[in-house]
Amino acid sequence: MSVFYDLFESISDYTAQFYQLADSLKFYDTIAIAMITIVISICLLYYVVINHARLNKWYWWLLFAIVSSAICFGVSWFITDSSIVNFYAGEGLAVPNYSNDIFKLSYTVAIYAFLFYLLLSAVIKRFCQNCRHTPWKSVWPKH
């Protein structure tokens, strides 16, 4: 899917070798599916599973959003690093240092995960009883 390729390369500027490697390994789709799954899971955990009145504060919402972004950062780093290591090990070559490019990709994924969490919160909080006005007051009428 070229959508995720364009999306993840929109913020950071990677080296030419990393661009070519990303084209050949195609790990963007795996990273995007993992990011979407993690963000949906943590957002549902906050708004549906836990759904407690004590967590009805903006700083609890922010904590969950940051945890979601941090997990996505780590998963992105792991998927990218393991794909690169497996590729070079299969070729019998020494693995070059792509840590700067992997860091750029991972923080790009973390930024998009935070934005997706924000967007998903705007939709899911409507159906929540206790955290309905977290992180901002809901303008939709009560159900």
Coordinates of C-alpha atoms in Angstrom, one line a residue:
M1 CA 0.0 0.0 0.0
S2 CA 1.6 3.2 -1.1
V3 CA -0.6 5.2 1.3
F4 CA 1.4 4.2 4.3
Y5 CA 4.6 4.6 2.4
D6 CA 3.8 8.2 1.6
L7 CA 2.3 8.8 5.1
F8 CA 5.4 7.6 7.0
E9 CA 7.8 9.4 4.7
S10 CA 6.0 12.7 4.8
I11 CA 7.6 14.1 8.0
S12 CA 11.2 12.8 8.0
D13 CA 13.9 12.8 5.4
Y14 CA 15.7 9.5 5.3
T15 CA 19.0 8.6 3.6
A16 CA 18.9 7.3 0.1
Q17 CA 19.9 3.8 1.2
F18 CA 17.1 3.6 3.7
Y19 CA 14.6 4.7 1.0
Q20 CA 15.8 1.9 -1.2
L21 CA 15.7 -0.6 1.6
A22 CA 12.2 0.4 2.6
D23 CA 11.1 -0.1 -1.0
S24 CA 12.5 -3.6 -1.2
L25 CA 11.4 -4.8 2.3
K26 CA 8.0 -3.1 2.4
F27 CA 7.7 -3.0 6.2
Y28 CA 5.4 0.1 6.2
D29 CA 2.2 -2.0 5.9
T30 CA 3.2 -4.1 8.9
I31 CA 4.0 -1.0 11.0
A32 CA 0.8 0.7 10.0
I33 CA -1.4 -2.3 10.9
A34 CA 0.4 -2.6 14.2
M35 CA 0.0 1.1 14.9
I36 CA -3.8 1.1 14.2
T37 CA -4.3 -2.0 16.3
I38 CA -2.4 -0.6 19.3
V39 CA -4.1 2.7 19.2
I40 CA -7.6 1.2 18.9
S41 CA -6.8 -1.3 21.7
I42 CA -5.6 1.4 24.1
C43 CA -8.4 3.8 23.2
L44 CA -11.0 1.1 23.8
L45 CA -9.2 0.2 27.1
Y46 CA -9.5 3.7 28.3
Y47 CA -13.0 4.5 27.1
V48 CA -14.8 1.1 27.3
V49 CA -13.0 -1.3 29.5
I50 CA -11.7 0.9 32.4
N51 CA -14.3 3.8 31.9
H52 CA -13.9 5.0 35.5
A53 CA -14.9 8.3 36.9
R54 CA -11.5 8.9 38.5
L55 CA -9.9 8.8 35.1
N56 CA -12.1 11.5 33.8
K57 CA -9.3 14.1 33.7
W58 CA -7.3 15.4 30.8
Y59 CA -4.0 14.2 32.2
W60 CA -5.2 10.6 32.4
W61 CA -6.2 10.8 28.8
L62 CA -2.8 12.3 27.9
L63 CA -1.1 9.5 29.8
F64 CA -2.9 6.9 27.8
A65 CA -2.2 8.7 24.5
I66 CA 1.5 9.0 25.4
V67 CA 1.7 5.3 26.3
S68 CA 0.0 4.4 23.0
S69 CA 2.5 6.5 21.1
A70 CA 5.4 5.1 23.0
I71 CA 4.3 1.5 22.4
C72 CA 3.9 2.3 18.7
F73 CA 7.4 3.9 18.7
G74 CA 8.9 0.7 20.2
V75 CA 7.0 -1.7 17.8
S76 CA 8.0 0.4 14.8
W77 CA 11.6 0.3 15.9
F78 CA 11.5 -3.5 16.5
I79 CA 9.8 -4.3 13.1
T80 CA 12.1 -2.1 11.1
D81 CA 15.3 -3.2 12.9
S82 CA 14.4 -6.9 12.7
S83 CA 13.5 -6.6 9.0
I84 CA 16.8 -4.9 8.2
V85 CA 18.8 -7.4 10.3
N86 CA 17.0 -10.4 8.7
F87 CA 17.6 -9.0 5.2
Y88 CA 21.3 -8.5 5.7
A89 CA 21.7 -11.8 7.5
G90 CA 20.0 -13.6 4.6
E91 CA 22.4 -11.9 2.2
G92 CA 25.4 -12.7 4.4
L93 CA 26.4 -9.1 4.7
A94 CA 27.3 -6.8 7.6
V95 CA 24.4 -4.7 8.8
P96 CA 25.0 -1.0 8.3
N97 CA 24.0 1.5 10.9
Y98 CA 20.5 2.7 10.2
S99 CA 19.6 3.7 13.7
N100 CA 19.1 7.4 12.8
D101 CA 16.7 6.5 10.0
I102 CA 14.9 4.0 12.2
F103 CA 14.6 6.7 14.9
K104 CA 13.1 9.1 12.4
L105 CA 10.6 6.5 11.2
S106 CA 9.7 5.5 14.7
Y107 CA 9.0 9.1 16.0
T108 CA 7.0 9.7 12.8
V109 CA 4.9 6.6 13.7
A110 CA 4.5 7.9 17.2
I111 CA 3.3 11.3 16.0
Y112 CA 0.7 9.7 13.8
A113 CA -0.3 7.3 16.6
F114 CA -1.0 10.3 18.8
L115 CA -3.0 12.0 16.1
F116 CA -5.0 8.8 15.4
Y117 CA -5.7 8.5 19.2
L118 CA -6.9 12.0 19.3
L119 CA -9.2 11.4 16.3
L120 CA -10.5 8.1 17.7
S121 CA -11.1 9.7 21.1
A122 CA -13.4 12.2 19.5
V123 CA -15.6 9.4 18.1
I124 CA -15.4 6.8 21.0
K125 CA -16.0 9.2 23.9
R126 CA -19.5 9.9 22.6
F127 CA -20.6 6.4 23.7
C128 CA -18.8 6.5 27.1
Q129 CA -20.6 7.2 30.3
N130 CA -17.8 8.3 32.7
C131 CA -15.2 9.7 30.4
R132 CA -17.6 11.4 28.1
H133 CA -16.0 14.9 28.4
T134 CA -12.3 13.8 28.4
P135 CA -10.1 15.4 27.2
W136 CA -12.5 18.2 26.2
K137 CA -16.1 18.8 26.9
S138 CA -18.3 16.9 24.4
V139 CA -20.6 19.1 22.3
W140 CA -22.8 16.2 21.2
P141 CA -26.1 15.8 23.1
K142 CA -26.5 13.0 25.7
H143 CA -27.8 9.7 24.4

